[in-house]
Coordinates of C-alpha atoms in Angstrom, one line a residue:
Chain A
X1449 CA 0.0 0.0 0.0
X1450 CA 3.2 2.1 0.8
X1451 CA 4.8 1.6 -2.3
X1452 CA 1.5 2.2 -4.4
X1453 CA 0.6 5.5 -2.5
X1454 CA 3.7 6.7 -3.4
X1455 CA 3.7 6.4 -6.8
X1456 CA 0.2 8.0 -6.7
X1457 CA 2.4 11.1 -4.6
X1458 CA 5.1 10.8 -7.7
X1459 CA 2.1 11.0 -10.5
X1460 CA 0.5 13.6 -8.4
X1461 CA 4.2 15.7 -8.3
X1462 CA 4.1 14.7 -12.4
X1463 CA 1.0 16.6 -13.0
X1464 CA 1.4 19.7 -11.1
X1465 CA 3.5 22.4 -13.5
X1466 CA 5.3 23.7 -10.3
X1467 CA 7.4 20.8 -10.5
X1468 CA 9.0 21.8 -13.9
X1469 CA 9.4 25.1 -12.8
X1470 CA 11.6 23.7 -10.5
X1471 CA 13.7 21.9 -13.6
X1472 CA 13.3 24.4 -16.1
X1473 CA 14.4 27.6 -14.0
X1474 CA 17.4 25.0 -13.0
X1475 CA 18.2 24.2 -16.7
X1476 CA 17.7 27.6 -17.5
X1477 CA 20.3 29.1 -14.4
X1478 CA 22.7 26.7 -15.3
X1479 CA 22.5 27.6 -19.3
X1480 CA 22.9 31.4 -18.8
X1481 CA 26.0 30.3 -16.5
X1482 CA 27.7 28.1 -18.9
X1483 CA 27.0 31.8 -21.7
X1484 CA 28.5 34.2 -19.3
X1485 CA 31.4 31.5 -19.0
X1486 CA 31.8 31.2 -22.6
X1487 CA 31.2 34.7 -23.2
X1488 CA 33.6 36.1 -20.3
X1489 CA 35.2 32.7 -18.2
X1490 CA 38.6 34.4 -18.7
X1491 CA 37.4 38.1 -16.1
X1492 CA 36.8 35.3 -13.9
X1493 CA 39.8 33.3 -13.7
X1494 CA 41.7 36.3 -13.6
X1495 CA 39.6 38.2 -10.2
X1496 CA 41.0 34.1 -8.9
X1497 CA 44.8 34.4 -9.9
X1498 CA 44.6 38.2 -10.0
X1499 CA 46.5 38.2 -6.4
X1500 CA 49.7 35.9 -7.8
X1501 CA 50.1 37.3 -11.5
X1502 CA 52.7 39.9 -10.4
X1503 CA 55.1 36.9 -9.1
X1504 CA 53.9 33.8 -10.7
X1505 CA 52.5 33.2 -14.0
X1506 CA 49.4 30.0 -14.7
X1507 CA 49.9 27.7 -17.1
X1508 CA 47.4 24.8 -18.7
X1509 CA 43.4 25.4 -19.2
X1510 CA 42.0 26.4 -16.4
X1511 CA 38.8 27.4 -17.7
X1512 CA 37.6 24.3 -18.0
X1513 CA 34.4 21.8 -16.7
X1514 CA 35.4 20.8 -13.8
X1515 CA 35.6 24.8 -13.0
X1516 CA 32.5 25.5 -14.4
X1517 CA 30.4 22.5 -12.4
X1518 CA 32.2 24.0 -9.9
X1519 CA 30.8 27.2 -10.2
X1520 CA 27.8 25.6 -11.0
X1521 CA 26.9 23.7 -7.9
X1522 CA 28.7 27.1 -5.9
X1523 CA 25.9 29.5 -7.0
X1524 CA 22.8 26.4 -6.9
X1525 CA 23.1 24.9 -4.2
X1526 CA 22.1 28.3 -2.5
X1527 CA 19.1 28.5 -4.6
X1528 CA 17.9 25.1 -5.6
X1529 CA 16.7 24.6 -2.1
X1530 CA 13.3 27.2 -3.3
X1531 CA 12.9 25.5 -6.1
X1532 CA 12.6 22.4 -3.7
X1533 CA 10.7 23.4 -1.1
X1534 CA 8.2 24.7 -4.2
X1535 CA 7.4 21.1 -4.7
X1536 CA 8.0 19.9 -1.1
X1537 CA 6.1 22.6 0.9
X1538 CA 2.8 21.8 -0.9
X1539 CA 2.5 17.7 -0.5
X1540 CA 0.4 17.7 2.8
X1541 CA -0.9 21.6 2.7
X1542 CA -2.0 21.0 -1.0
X1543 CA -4.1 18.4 0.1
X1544 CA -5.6 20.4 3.1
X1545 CA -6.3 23.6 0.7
X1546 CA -8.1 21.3 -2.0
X1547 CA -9.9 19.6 0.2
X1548 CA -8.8 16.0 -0.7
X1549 CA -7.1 15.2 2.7
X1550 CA -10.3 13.8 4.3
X1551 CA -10.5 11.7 1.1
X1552 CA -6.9 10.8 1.6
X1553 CA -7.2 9.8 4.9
X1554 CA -10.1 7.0 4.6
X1555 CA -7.9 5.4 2.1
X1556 CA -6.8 2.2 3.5
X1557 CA -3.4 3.4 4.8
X1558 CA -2.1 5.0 7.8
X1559 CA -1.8 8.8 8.2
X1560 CA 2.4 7.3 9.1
X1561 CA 2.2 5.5 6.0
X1562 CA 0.1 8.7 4.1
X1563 CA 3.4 11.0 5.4
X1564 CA 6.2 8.4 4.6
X1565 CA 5.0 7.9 1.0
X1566 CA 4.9 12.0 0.4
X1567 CA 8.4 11.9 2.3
X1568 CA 9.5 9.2 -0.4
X1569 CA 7.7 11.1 -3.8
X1570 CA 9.6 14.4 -1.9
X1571 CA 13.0 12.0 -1.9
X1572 CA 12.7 11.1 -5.4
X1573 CA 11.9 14.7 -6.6
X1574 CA 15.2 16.1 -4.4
X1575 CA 17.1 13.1 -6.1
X1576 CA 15.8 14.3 -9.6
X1577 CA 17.0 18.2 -9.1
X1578 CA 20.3 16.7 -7.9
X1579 CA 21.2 14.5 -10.5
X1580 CA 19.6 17.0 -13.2
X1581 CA 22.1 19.4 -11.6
X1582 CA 25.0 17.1 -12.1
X1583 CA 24.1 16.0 -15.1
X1584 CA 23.9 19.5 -17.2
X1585 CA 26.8 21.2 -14.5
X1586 CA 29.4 18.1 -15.0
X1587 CA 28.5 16.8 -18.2
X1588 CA 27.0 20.1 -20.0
X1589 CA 30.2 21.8 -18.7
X1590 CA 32.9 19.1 -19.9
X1591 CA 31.2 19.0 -23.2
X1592 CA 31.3 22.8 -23.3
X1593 CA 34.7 23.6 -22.1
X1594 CA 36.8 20.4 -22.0
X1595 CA 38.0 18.7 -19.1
X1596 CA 41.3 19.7 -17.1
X1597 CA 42.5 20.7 -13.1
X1598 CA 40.4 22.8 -10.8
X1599 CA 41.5 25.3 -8.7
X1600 CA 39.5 25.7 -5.8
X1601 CA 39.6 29.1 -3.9
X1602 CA 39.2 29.2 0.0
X1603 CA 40.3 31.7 2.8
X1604 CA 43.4 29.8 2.8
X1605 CA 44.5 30.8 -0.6
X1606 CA 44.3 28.5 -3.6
X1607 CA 43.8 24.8 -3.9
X1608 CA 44.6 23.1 -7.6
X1609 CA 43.0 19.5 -7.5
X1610 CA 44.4 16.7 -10.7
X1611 CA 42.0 16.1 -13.1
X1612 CA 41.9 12.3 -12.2
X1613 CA 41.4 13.2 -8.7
X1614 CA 38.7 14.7 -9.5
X1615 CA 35.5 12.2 -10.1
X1616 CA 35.0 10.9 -7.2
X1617 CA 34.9 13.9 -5.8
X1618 CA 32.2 15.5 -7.6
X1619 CA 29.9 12.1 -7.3
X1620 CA 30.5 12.4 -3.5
X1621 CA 29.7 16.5 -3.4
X1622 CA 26.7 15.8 -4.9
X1623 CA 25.9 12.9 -2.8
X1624 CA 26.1 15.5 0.1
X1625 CA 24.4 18.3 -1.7
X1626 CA 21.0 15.8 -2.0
X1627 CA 21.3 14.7 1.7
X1628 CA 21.4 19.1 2.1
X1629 CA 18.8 19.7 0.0
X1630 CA 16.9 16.8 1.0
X1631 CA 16.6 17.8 4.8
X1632 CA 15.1 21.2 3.3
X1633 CA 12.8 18.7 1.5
X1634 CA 11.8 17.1 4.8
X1635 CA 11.7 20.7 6.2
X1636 CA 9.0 22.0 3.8
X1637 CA 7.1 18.8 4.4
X1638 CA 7.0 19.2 8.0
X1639 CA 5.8 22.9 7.4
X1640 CA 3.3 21.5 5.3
X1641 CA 1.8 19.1 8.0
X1642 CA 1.0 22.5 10.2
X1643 CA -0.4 24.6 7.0
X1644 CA -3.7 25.0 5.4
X1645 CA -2.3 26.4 2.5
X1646 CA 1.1 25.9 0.1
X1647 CA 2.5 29.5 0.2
X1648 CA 2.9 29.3 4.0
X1649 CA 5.5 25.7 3.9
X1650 CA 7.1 27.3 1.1
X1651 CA 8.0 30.9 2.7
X1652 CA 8.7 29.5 6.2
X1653 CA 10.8 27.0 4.6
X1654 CA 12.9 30.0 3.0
X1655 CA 12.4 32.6 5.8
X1656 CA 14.6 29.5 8.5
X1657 CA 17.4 29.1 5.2
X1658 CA 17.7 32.5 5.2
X1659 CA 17.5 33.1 8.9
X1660 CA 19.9 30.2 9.9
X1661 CA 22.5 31.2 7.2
X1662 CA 22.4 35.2 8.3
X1663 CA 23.2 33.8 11.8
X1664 CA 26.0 31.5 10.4
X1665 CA 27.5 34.0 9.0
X1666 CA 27.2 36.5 11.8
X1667 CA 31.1 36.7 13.5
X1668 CA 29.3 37.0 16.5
X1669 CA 30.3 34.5 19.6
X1670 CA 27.0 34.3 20.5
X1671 CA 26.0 32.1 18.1
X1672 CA 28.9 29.7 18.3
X1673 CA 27.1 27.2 20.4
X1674 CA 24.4 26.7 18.0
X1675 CA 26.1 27.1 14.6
X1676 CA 27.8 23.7 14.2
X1677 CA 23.6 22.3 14.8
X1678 CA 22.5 24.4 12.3
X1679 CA 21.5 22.1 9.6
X1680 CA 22.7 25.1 7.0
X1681 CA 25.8 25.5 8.6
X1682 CA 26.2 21.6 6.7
X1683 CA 24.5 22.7 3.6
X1684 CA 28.1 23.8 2.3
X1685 CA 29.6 20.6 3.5
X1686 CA 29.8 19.2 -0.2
X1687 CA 32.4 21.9 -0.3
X1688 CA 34.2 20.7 2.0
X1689 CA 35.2 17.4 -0.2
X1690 CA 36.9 19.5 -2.9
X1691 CA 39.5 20.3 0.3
X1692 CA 43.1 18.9 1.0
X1693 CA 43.6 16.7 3.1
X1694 CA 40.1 15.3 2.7
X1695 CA 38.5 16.6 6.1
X1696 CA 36.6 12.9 6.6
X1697 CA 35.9 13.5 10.5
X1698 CA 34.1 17.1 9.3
X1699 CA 32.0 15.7 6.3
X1700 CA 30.9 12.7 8.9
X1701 CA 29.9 15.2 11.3
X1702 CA 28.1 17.0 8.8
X1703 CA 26.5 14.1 7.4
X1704 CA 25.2 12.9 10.5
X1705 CA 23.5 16.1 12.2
X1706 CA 22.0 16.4 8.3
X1707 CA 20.7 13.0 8.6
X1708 CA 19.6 14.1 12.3
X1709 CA 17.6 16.7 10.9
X1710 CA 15.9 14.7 8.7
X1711 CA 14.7 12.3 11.1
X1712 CA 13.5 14.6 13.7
X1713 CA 11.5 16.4 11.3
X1714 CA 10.1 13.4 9.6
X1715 CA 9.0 12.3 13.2
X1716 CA 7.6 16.2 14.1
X1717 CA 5.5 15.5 10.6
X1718 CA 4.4 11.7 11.2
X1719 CA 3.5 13.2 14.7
X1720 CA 1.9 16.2 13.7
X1721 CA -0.3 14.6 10.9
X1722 CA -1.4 11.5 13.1
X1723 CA -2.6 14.5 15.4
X1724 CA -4.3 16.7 13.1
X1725 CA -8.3 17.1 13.4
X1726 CA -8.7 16.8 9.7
X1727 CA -11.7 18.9 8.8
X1728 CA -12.1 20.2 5.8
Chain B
X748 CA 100.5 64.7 -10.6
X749 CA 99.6 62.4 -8.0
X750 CA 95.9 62.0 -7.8
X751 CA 96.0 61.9 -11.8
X752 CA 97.8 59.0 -11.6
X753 CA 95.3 57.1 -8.8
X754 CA 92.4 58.7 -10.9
X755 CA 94.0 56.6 -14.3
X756 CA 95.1 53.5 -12.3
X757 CA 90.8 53.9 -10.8
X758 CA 89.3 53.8 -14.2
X759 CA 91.7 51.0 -15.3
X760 CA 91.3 48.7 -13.1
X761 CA 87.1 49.5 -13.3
X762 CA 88.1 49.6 -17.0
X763 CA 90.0 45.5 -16.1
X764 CA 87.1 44.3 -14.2
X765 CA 84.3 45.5 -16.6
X766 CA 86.2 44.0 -19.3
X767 CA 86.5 39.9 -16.8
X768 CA 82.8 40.9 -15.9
X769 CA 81.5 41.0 -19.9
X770 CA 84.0 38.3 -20.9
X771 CA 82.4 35.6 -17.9
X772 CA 78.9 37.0 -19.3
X773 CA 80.3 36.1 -23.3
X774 CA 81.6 33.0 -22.3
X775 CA 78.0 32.0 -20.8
X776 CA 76.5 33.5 -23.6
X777 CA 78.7 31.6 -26.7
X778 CA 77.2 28.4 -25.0
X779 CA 73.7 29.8 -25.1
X780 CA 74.4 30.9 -28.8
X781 CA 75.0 27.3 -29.7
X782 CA 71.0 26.7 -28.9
X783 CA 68.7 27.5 -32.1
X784 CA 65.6 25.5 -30.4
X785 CA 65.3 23.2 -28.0
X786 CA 62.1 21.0 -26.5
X787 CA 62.1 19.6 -23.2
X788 CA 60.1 17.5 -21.0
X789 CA 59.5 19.7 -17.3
X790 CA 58.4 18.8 -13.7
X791 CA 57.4 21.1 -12.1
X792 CA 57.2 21.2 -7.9
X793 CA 55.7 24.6 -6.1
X794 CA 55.6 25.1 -2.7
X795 CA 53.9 28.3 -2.7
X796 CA 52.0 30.1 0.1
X797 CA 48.4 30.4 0.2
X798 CA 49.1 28.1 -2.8
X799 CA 48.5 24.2 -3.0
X800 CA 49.4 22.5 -6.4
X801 CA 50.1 18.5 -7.2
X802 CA 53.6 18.1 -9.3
X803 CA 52.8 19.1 -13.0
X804 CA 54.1 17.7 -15.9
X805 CA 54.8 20.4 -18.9
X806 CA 56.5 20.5 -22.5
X807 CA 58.8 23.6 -22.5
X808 CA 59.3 25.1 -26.2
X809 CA 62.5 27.6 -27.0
X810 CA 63.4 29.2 -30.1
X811 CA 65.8 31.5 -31.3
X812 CA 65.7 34.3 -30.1
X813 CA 62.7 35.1 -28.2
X814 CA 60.2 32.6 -28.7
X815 CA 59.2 30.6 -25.6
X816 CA 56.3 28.5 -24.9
X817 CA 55.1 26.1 -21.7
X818 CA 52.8 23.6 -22.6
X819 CA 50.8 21.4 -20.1
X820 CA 47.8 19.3 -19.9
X821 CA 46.8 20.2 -16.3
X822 CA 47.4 23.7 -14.2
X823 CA 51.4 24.7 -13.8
X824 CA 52.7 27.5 -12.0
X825 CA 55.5 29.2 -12.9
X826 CA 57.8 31.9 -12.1
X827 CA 56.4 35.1 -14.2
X828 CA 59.9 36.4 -14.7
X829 CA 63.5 34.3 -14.9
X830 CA 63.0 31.5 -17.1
X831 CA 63.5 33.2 -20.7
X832 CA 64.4 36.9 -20.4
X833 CA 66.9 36.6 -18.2
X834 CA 68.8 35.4 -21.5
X835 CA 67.2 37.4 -23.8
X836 CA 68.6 40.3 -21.5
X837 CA 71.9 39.0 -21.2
X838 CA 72.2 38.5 -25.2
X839 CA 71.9 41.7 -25.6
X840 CA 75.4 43.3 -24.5
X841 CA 74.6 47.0 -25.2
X842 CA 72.2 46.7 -23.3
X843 CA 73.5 46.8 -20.1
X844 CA 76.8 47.5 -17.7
X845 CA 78.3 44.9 -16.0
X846 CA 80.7 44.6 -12.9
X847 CA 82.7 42.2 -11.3
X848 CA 81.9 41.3 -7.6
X849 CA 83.2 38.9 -4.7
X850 CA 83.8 35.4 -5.4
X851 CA 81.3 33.0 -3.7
X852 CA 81.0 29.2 -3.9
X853 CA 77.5 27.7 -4.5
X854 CA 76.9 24.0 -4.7
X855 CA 80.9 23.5 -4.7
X856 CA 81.2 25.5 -7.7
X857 CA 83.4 28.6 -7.4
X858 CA 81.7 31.7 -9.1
X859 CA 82.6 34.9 -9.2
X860 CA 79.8 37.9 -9.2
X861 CA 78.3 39.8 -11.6
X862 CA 76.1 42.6 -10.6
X863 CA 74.6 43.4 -14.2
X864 CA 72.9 47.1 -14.4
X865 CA 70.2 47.7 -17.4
X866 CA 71.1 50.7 -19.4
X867 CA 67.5 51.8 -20.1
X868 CA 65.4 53.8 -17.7
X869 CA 62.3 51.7 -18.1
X870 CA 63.8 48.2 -18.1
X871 CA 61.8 45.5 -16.3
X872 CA 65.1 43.8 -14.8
X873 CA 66.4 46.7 -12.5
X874 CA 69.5 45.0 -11.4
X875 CA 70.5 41.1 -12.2
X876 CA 73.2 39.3 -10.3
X877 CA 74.9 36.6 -12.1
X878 CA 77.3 34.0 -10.0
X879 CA 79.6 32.1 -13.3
X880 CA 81.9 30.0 -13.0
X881 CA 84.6 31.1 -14.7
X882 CA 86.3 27.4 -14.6
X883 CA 83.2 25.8 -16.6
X884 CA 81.4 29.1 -17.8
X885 CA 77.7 28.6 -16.3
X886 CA 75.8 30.5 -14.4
X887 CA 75.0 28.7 -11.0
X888 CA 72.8 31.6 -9.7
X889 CA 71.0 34.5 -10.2
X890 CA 69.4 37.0 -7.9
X891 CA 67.6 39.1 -10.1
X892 CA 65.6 42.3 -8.5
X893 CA 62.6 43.4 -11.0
X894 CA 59.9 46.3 -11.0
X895 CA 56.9 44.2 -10.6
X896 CA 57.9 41.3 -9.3
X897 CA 60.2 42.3 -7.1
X898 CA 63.3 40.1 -6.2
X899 CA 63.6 36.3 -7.0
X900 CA 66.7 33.9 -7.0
X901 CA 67.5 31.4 -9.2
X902 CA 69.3 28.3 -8.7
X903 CA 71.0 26.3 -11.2
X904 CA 71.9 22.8 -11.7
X905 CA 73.6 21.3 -14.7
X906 CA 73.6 17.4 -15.7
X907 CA 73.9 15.9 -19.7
X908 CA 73.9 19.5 -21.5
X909 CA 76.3 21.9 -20.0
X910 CA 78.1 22.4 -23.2
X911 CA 74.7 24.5 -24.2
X912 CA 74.4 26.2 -20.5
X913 CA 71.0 24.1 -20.5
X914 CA 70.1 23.4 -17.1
X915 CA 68.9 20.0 -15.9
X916 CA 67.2 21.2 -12.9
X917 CA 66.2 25.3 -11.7
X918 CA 64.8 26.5 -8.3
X919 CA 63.2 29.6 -7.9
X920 CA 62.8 31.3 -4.9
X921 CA 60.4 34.0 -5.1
X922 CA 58.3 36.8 -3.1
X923 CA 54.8 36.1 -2.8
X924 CA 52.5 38.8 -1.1
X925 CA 49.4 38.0 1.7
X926 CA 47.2 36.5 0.1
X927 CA 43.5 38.1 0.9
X928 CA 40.7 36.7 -0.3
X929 CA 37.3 38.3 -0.5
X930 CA 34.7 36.5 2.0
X931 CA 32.1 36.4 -0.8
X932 CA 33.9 34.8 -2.9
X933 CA 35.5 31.7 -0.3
X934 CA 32.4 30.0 1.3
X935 CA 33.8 27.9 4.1
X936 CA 31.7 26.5 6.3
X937 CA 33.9 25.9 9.0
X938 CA 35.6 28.1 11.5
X939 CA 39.1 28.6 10.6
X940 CA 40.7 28.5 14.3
X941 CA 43.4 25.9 12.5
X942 CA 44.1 28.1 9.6
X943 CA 47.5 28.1 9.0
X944 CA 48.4 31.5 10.1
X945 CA 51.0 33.4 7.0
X946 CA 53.3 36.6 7.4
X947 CA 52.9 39.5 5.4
X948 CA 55.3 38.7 2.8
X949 CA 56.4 35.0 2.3
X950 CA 58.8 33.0 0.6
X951 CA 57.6 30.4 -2.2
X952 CA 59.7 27.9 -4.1
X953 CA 59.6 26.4 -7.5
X954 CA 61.5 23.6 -8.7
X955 CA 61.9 22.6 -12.3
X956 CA 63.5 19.3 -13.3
X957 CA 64.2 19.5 -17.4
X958 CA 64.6 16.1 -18.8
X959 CA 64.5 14.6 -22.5
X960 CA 66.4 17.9 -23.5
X961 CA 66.2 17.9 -27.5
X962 CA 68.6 20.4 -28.8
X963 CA 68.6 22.3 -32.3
X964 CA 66.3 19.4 -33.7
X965 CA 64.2 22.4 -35.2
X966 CA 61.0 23.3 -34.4
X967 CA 58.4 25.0 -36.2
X968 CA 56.8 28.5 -35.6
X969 CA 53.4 27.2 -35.2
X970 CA 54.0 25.7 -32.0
X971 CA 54.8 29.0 -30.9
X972 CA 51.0 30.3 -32.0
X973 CA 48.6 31.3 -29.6
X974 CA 45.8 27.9 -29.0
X975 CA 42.5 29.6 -29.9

């Protein structure tokens, strides 16, 4: 019953046109990225080795894919989380707002079953946007502007990775960019179990992103306590795999308090929906 | 009567020691005239603050008398000045003054010093000196002191083609400024408490090891071409 409730969910995401928007302003970023590359990659690589040309001269392509995927996921993965929580924020408020909650309820499932199979649908959409994002930032890219090095800037300076050590980390980054964007997933659905209507899920869902990150950011001692529980604080952590050495002990840390997140809130939801006095 | 004679026996001896200084640079440079072209395989190994680089694998291209090319699959770094003009400057003799300095040994090579002075106001090399050995004619070092990148040493080591002043393997030691990056532009997530901490002004080394020299084989100006 699971299993077939949630591919009613995925048909019901399928339908809806807000779940291309989601794709097609993704496809659409990522194209007018890969232009401005093409059209001016070379201003950019040179505001990154700007502070070294007066000593050292760079040799070899380095405008190349793996820079531009770079780039890519850089500038996303700030904004792809909307686009998810678009999709996300309206699986249980949709139903509330249309009325066909009561309707989903008699069904012969359990309101834990009715919330695990929109978790699942929500899963499978996040997956989609992630590997739609790999997919036109690696592949797209590498077609586009050849393969080669990447340098990598941080505080620290500059970081130039080998090409061949190079796959492996993007297929892991990306790995930890869904479990990120999938906890904003299970974020808008938990927002959803406590709305009536869609825009509500979908703004709160932005309104903590945005929140969170301001305080992350914030050089303020304060906040030091709670910013390594901020699930945003981790949203970079795919970052942190394109580093030398390979921080493992940080991306564990970061992987677990994401996963954390995403069970609490899946348990706040299966709670809250099990509780609700559906009336409409 | 007196002072004359010091004031002639001055400008002799300057006169002597100008004369050893551009004969050690001649004798470097009939070697280097012996090179038309050359290709050669390179590794190159930077240990550059605020900089981390794997070893990188290059092709370096040289032909007479200014054309100079670095070709590599991946991302090398290299010294911005030193590798080619340092002969291109030397070649041309009118170009500068040269004077004889103190003798130094480097690498158990006995040198003597020449402190080279560019005759033209807006020359890019402001002053150039040149340790040669005056027993095998090669220059075993160079401290060279430029206008925009300001002072680098070069350190040479000779193996299969000393008879050409080709070196087998070069370290550069050069300047590199802090490095500051803008916030917006490096997103890390994590506090930096175990940055490495970096002075103002820091030393950075290159190393290049030439191997598979091939000398006055001839190579053709389109190597030399721009890749579009």
């Amino acid at each position: 019953m699971l299993l077939k409730n949630t591919y009613n969910e995925l048909l019901k995401i399928a339908t809806k046109i807000r779940s291309y928007i989601g794709i097609g302003a993704l496809t659409l970023l990522i194209f007018i990225v890969l232009f401005a590359m093409k059209a001016d990659g070379k201003s950019y690589v040179g505001f990154v080795t700007a502070s070294f040309e007066q000593t050292l001269s760079f040799n070899g392509k380095i405008l190349n894919g793996n820079l531009i995927a770079f780039i890519i996921m850089q500038m996303l993965i700030v904004h792809v989380p909307l686009l998810i929580a678009l999709v996300t924020g309206d699986l249980l408020s949709g139903e509330e707002a249309s009325g066909t909650v009561r309707m989903l309820a008699t069904k012969p499932i359990s309101r834990t079953g009715i919330v695990f199979s929109k978790w699942i649908a929500a899963t499978v959409y996040t997956l989609i946007m992630t590997f739609w994002l790999g997919f036109l930032s690696l592949f797209v890219a590498k077609w586009m502007f050849g393969t080669g090095d990447l340098i990598v800037l941080n505080s620290n300076g500059l970081l130039i990775l080998a090409e061949y050590d190079l796959g492996w980390r993007f297929v892991f980054s990306l790995i930890v960019a869904f479990l990120a964007l999938w906890t904003v997933a299970t974020l808008a659905l938990a927002f959803s179990a406590f709305a009536k209507n869609s825009v509500g899920p979908i703004v709160s869902t932005m309104s903590v992103i945005i929140l969170f990150t301001i305080i992350g950011t914030l050089d303020v001692s304060v906040f030091d306590t709670i910013k390594p529980f901020m699930f945003t604080t981790h949203m970079a952590a795919w970052r942190s795999i394109f580093e030398d050495p390979f921080p493992l002990r940080e991306i564990i840390e970061s992987v677990v308090i994401l996963t954390v997140h995403i069970v609490a809130l899946l348990t706040i939801t299966i709670v809250r929906f099990n509780k609700k006095d559906i009336t409409s | 009567m007196r002072k004359l004679s010091i004031l002639v026996l001055v400008s002799l001896v300057g006169h002597t020691q100008a004369q050893t200084a551009n004969a050690l640079i001649e004798s470097v440079l009939d070697k280097i005239n012996l090179v038309n072209d050359y290709k050669a395989e390179l590794q190159i190994k930077a240990v550059i603050p605020f900089i981390k680089v794997p070893i990188a694998n290059a092709t370096i291209y040289y032909k007479k008398t200014d054309k100079f090319k670095v070709e590599s699959k991946g991302i090398a770094i290299l010294p911005k000045q030193g590798l080619s003009d340092l002969t291109g400057f030397l070649t041309n003799t009118k170009s500068y003054s040269a004077v004889l300095g103190e003798e130094k040994t480097i690498n158990e090579h006995k040198t003597k010093l020449v402190s080279v002075l560019p005759s033209a106001e807006n020359s890019e090399i402001v002053l150039a000196k040149v340790y040669i050995s005056p027993s095998d004619a090669l220059i075993y070092r160079t401290v060279l002191t430029t206008k925009s990148s300001g002072t680098l040493s070069i350190d040479y080591e000779y193996n299969h083609n000393k008879q050409y002043a080709l070196p087998s393997k070069l370290t550069f030691t050069v300047d590199i400024k802090k490095f500051k990056m803008p916030k917006s532009v490096a997103s890390d997530i994590r506090n930096n408490d175990d940055k490495k901490k970096y002075k103002e002004n820091e030393k950075g080394t290159i190393l290049l090891v030439f191997t598979n020299y091939e000398v006055n084989k001839g190579l053709s100006d389109a190597i030399f071409k721009e890749d579009q």
